[in-house]
PDB file of C-alpha atoms and ligand atoms in Angstrom:
ATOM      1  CA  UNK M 279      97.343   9.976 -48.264  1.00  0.00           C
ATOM      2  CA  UNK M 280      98.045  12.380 -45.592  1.00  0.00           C
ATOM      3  CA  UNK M 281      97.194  11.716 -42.182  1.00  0.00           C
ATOM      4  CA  UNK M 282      95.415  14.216 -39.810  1.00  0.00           C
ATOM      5  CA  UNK M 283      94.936  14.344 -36.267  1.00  0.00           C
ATOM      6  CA  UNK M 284      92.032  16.870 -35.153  1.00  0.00           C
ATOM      7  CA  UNK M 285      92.640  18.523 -31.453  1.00  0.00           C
ATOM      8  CA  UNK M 286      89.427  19.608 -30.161  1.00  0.00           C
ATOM      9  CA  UNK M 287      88.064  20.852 -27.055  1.00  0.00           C
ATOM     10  CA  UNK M 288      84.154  21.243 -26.780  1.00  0.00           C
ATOM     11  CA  UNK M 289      81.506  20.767 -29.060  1.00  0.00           C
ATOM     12  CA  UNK M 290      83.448  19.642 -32.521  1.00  0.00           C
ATOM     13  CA  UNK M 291      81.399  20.940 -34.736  1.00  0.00           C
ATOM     14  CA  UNK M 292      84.557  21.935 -36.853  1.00  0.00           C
ATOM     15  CA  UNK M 293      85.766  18.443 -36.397  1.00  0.00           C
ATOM     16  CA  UNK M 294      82.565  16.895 -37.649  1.00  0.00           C
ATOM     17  CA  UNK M 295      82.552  19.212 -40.828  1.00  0.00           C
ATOM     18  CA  UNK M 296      86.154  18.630 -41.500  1.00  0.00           C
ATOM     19  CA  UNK M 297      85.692  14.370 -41.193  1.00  0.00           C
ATOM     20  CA  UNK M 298      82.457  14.980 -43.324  1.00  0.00           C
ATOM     21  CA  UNK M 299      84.297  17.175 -46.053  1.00  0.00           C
ATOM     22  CA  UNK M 300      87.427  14.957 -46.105  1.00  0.00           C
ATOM     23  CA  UNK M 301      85.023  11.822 -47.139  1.00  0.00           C
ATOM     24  CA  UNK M 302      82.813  13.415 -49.480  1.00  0.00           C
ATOM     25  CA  UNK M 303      85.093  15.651 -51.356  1.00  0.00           C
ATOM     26  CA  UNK M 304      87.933  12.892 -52.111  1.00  0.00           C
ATOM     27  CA  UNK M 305      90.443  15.215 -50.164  1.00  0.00           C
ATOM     28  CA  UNK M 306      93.418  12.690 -50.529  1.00  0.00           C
ATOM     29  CA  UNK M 307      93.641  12.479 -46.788  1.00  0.00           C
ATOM     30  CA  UNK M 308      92.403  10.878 -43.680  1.00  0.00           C
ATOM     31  CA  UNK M 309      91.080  12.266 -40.186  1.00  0.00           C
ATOM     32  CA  UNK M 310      92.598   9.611 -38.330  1.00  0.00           C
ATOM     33  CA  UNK M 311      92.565  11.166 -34.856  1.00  0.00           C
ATOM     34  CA  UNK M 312      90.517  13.365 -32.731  1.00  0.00           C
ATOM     35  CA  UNK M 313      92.615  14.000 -29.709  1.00  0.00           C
ATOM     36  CA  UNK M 314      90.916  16.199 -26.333  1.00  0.00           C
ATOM     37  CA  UNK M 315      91.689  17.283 -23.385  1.00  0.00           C
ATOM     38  CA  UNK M 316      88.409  17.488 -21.956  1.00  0.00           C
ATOM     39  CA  UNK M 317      87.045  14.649 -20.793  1.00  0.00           C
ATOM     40  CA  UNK M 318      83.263  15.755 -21.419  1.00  0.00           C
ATOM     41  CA  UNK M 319      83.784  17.247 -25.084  1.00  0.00           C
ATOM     42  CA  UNK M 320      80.843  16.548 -26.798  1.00  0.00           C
ATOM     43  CA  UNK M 321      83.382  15.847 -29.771  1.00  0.00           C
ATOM     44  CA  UNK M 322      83.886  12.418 -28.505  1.00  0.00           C
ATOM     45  CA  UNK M 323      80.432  11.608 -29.283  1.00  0.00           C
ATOM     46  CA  UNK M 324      80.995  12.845 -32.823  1.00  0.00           C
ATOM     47  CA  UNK M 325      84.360  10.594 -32.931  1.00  0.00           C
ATOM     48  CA  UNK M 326      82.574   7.502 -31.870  1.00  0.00           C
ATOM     49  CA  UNK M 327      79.559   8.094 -34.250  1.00  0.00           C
ATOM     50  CA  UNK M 328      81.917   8.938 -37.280  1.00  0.00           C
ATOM     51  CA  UNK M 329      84.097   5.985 -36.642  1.00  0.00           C
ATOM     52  CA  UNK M 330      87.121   8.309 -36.094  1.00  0.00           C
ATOM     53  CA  UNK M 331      89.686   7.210 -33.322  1.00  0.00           C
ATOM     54  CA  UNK M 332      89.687   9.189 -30.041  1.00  0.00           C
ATOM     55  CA  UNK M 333      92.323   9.884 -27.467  1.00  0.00           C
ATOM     56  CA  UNK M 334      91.873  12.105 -23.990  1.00  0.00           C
ATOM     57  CA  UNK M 335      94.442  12.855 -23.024  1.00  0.00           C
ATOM     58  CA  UNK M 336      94.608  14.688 -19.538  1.00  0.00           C
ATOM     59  CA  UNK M 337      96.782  17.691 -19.030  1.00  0.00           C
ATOM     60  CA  UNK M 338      96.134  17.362 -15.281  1.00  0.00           C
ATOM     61  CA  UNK M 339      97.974  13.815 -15.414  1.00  0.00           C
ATOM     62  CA  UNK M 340     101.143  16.093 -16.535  1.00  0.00           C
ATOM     63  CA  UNK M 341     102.819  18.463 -13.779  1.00  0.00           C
ATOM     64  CA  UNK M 342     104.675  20.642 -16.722  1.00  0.00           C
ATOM     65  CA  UNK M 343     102.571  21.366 -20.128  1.00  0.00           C
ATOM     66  CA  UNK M 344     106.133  20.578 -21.566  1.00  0.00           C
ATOM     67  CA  UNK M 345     105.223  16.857 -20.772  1.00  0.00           C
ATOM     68  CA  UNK M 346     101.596  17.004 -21.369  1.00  0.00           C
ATOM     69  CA  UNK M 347     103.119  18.397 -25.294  1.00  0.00           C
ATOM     70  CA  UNK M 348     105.884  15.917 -24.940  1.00  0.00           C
ATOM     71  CA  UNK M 349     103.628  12.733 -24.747  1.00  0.00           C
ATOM     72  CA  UNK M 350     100.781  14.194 -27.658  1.00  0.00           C
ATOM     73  CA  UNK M 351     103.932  14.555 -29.793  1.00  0.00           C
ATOM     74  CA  UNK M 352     104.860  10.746 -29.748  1.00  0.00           C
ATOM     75  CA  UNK M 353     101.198   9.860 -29.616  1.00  0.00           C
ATOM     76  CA  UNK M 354     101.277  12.115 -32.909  1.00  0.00           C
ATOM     77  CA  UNK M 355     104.545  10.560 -34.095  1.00  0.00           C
ATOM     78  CA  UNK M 356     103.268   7.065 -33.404  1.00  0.00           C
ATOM     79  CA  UNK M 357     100.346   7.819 -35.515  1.00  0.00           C
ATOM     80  CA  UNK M 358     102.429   9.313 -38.538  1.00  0.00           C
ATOM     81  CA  UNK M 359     100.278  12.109 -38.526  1.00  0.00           C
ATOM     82  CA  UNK M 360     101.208  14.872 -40.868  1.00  0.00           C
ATOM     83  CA  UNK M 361      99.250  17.827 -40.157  1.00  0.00           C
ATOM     84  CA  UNK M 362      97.482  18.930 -36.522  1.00  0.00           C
ATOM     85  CA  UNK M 363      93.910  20.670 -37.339  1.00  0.00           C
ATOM     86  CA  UNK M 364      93.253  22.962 -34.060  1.00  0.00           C
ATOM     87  CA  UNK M 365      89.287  23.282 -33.760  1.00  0.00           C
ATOM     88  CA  UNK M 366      88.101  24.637 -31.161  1.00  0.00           C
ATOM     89  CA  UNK M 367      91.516  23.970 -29.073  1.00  0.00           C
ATOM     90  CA  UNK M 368      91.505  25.900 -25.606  1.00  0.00           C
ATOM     91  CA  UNK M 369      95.034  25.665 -25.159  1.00  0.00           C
ATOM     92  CA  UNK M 370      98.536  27.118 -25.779  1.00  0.00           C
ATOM     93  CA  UNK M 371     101.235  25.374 -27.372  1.00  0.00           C
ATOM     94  CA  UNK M 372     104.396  24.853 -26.424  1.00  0.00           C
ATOM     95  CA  UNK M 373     107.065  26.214 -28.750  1.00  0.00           C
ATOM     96  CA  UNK M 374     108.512  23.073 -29.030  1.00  0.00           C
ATOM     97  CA  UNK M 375     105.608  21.055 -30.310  1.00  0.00           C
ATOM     98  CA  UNK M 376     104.858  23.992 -32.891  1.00  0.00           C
ATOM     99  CA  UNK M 377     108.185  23.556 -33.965  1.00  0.00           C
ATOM    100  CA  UNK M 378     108.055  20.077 -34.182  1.00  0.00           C
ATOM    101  CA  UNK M 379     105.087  20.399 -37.104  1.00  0.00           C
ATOM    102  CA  UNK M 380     105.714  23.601 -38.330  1.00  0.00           C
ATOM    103  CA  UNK M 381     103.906  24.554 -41.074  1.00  0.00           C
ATOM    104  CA  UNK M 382     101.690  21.792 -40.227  1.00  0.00           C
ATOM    105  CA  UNK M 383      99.429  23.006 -37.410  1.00  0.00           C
ATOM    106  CA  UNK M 384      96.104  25.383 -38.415  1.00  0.00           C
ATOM    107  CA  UNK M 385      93.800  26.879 -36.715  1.00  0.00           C
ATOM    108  CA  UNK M 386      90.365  28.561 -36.910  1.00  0.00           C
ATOM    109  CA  UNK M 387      89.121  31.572 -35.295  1.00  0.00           C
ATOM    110  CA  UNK M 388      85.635  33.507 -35.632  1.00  0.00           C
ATOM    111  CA  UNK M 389      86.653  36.601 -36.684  1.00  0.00           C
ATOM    112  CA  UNK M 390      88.826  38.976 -38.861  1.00  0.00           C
ATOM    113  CA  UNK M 391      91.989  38.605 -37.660  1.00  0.00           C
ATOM    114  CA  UNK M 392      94.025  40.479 -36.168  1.00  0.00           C
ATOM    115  CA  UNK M 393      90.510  41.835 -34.805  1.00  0.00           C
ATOM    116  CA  UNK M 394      88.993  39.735 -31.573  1.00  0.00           C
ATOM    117  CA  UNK M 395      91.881  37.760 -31.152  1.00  0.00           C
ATOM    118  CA  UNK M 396      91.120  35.147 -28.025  1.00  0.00           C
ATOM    119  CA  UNK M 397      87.706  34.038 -26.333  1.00  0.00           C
ATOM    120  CA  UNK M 398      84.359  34.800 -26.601  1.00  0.00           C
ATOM    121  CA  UNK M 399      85.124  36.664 -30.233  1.00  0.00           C
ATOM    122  CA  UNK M 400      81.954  36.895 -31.852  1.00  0.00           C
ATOM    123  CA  UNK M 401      80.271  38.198 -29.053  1.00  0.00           C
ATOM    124  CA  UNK M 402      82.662  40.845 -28.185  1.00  0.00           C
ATOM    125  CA  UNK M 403      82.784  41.786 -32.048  1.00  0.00           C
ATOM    126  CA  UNK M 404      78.938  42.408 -31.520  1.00  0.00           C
ATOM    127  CA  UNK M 405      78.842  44.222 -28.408  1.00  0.00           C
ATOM    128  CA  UNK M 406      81.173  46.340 -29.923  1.00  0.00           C
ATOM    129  CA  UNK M 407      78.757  47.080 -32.843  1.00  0.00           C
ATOM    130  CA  UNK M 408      80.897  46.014 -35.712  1.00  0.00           C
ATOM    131  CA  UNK M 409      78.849  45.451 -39.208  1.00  0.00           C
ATOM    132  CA  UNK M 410      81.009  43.206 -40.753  1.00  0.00           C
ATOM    133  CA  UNK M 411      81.852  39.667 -39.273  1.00  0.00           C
ATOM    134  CA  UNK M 412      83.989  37.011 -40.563  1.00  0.00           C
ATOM    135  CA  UNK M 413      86.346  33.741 -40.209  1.00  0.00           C
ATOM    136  CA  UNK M 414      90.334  33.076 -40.505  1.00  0.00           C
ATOM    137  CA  UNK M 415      91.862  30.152 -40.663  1.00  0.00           C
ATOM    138  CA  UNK M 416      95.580  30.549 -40.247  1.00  0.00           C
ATOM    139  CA  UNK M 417      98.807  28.558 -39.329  1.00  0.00           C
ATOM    140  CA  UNK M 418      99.513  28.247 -35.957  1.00  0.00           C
ATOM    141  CA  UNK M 419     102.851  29.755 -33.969  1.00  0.00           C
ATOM    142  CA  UNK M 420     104.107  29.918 -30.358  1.00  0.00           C
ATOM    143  CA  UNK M 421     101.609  33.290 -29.996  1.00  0.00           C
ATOM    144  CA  UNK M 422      97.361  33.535 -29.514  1.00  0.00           C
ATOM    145  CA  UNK M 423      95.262  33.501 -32.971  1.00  0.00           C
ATOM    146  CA  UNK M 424      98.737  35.271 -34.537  1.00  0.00           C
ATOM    147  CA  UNK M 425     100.536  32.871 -37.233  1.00  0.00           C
ATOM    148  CA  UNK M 426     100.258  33.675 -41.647  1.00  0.00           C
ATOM    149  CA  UNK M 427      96.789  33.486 -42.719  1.00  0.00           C
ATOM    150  CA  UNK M 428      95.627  31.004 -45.080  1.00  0.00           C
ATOM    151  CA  UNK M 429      91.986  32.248 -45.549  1.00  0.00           C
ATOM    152  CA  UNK M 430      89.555  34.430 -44.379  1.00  0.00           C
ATOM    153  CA  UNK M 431      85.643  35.277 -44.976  1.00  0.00           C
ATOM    154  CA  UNK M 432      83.635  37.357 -43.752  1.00  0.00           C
ATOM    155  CA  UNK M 433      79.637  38.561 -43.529  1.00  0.00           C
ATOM    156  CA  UNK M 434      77.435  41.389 -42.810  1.00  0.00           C
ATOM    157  CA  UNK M 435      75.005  41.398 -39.750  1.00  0.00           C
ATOM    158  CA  UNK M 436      71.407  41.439 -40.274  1.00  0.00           C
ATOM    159  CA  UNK M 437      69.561  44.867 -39.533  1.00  0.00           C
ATOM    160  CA  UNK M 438      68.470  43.994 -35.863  1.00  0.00           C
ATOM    161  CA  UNK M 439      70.066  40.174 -36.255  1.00  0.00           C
ATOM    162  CA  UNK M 440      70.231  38.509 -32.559  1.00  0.00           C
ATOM    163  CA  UNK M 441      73.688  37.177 -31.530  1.00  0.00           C
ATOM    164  CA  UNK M 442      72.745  33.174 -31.721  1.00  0.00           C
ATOM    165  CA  UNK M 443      71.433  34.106 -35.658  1.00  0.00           C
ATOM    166  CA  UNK M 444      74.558  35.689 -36.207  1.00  0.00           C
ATOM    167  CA  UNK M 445      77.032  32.553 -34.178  1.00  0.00           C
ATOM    168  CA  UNK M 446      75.202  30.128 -36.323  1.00  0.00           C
ATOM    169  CA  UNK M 447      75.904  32.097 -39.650  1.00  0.00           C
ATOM    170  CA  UNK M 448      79.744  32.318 -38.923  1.00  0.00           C
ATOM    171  CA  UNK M 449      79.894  28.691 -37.408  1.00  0.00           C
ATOM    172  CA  UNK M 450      78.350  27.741 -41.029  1.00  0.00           C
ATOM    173  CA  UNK M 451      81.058  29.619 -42.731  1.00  0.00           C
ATOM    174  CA  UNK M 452      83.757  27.949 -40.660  1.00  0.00           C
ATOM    175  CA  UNK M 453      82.115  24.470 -41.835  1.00  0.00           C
ATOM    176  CA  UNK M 454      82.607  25.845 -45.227  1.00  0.00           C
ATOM    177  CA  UNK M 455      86.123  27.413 -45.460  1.00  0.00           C
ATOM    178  CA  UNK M 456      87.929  24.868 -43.117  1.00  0.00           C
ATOM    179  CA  UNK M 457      87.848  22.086 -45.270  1.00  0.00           C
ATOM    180  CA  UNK M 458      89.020  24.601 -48.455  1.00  0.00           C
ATOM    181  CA  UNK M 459      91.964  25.321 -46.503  1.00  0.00           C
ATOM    182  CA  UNK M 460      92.834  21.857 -45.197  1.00  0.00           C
ATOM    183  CA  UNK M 461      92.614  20.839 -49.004  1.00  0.00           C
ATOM    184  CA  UNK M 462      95.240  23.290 -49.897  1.00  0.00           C
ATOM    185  CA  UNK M 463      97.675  22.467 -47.652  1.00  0.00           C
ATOM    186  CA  UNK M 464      97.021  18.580 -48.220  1.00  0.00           C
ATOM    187  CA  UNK M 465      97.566  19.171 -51.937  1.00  0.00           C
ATOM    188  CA  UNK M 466     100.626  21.150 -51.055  1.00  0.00           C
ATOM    189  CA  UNK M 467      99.341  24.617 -52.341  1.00  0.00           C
ATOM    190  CA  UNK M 468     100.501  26.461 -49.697  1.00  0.00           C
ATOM    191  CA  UNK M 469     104.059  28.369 -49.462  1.00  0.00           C
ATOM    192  CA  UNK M 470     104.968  30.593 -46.436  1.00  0.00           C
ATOM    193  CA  UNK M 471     107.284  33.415 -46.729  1.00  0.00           C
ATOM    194  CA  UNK M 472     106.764  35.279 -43.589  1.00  0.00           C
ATOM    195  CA  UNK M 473     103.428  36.282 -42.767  1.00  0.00           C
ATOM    196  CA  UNK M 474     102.662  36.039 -46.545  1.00  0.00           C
ATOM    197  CA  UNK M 475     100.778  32.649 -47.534  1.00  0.00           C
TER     198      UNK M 475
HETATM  199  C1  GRF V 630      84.781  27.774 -33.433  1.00  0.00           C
HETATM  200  O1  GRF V 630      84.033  28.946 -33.489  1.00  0.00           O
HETATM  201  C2  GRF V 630      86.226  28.043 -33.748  1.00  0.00           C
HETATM  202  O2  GRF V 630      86.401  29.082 -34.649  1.00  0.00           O
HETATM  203  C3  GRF V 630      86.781  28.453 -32.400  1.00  0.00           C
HETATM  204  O3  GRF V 630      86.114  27.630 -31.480  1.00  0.00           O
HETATM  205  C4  GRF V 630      84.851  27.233 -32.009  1.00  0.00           C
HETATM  206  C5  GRF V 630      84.819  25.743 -31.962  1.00  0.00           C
HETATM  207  O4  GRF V 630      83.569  25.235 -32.303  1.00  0.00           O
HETATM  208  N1  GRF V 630      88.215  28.314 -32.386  1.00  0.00           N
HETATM  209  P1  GRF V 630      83.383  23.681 -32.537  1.00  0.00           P
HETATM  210  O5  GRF V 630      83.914  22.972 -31.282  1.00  0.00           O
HETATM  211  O6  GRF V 630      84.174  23.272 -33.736  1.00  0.00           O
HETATM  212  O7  GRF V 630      81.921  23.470 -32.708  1.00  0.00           O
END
């Protein structure tokens, strides 16, 4: 049984659809932790209604982010958690905590990478008139929305489709493909070489 610790910043959706998946689709692992660094994330509500264990942990109680990363890898540690699921994470990483579960950290962004890496993606991706949206989920390295991709699916925009339609469409797919990717790497089906997954 693999043990997972979910880092989220805001709403959780993502988190809630992972916990959800995990439990109904026998995924031989367990979303033991939801860890923030916001204190008002509405994903701490989801933690406390799904029963899943919550930490927030304050990066403003840390003068370096070395030793904000220092103390989330030994509440990690302590916690035997084996892989770090990034959803909706507003922060960087420190090299040394990617290295410390490498391999082991993913992430999911809201569009086709290497297109609209950073914020505010899907509604720079529709300002900019693109026709075809989409959804990566990727492992995470020392560099923003960069590290081998692990899935990715995409959609068309409706003929005159407003942006909400269109964010609740991709957040939909995220729900969908997050949990297929978190199965394959609990199940062990995923080998890096490079960039190549
Ligand atoms: C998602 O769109 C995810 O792709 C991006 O941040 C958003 C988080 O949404 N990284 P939620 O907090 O999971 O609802």
């Amino acid at each position: 049984m693999k043990k997972i610790a979910v880092l989220a910043s805001g709403n959780g959706s993502n988190f809630e659809a992972l916990v959800k998946a995990v439990r109904r689709q026998k995924i031989p692992a367990e979303v033991s932790l939801m860890v923030t660094d916001c204190e008002k994330a509405y994903a701490r509500n989801r933690a406390e209604r799904l029963g899943v264990n919550q930490l927030f942990l304050n990066p403003k109680d840390y003068s370096h982010r070395q030793d904000f990363y220092r103390k989330l890898t030994v509440v990690l540690k302590k916690e035997k958690i084996d892989i770090v699921v990034l959803a909706g994470y507003m922060r960087i990483l420190t090299a040394d905590f990617v290295k410390t579960f490498k391999n082991r950290i993913i992430n999911i962004h809201p569009a086709i990478l290497p297109a609209f890496k950073g914020v505010d993606s899907i509604k720079r991706a529709y300002q900019y008139g693109c026709k075809v949206f989409g959804v990566t989920i990727h492992f995470v390295d020392e560099q923003i929305d960069n590290g081998p991709i692990i899935l990715q699916g995409s959609l068309k925009i409706n003929n005159g489709e407003s942006l909400n339609c269109l964010e609740s469409r991709i957040h939909k797919l995220e729900h969908k493909l997050y949990p297929q990717a978190l199965e394959l790497l609990v199940n062990n089906r995923l080998k890096v070489k490079g960039r190549m997954v």
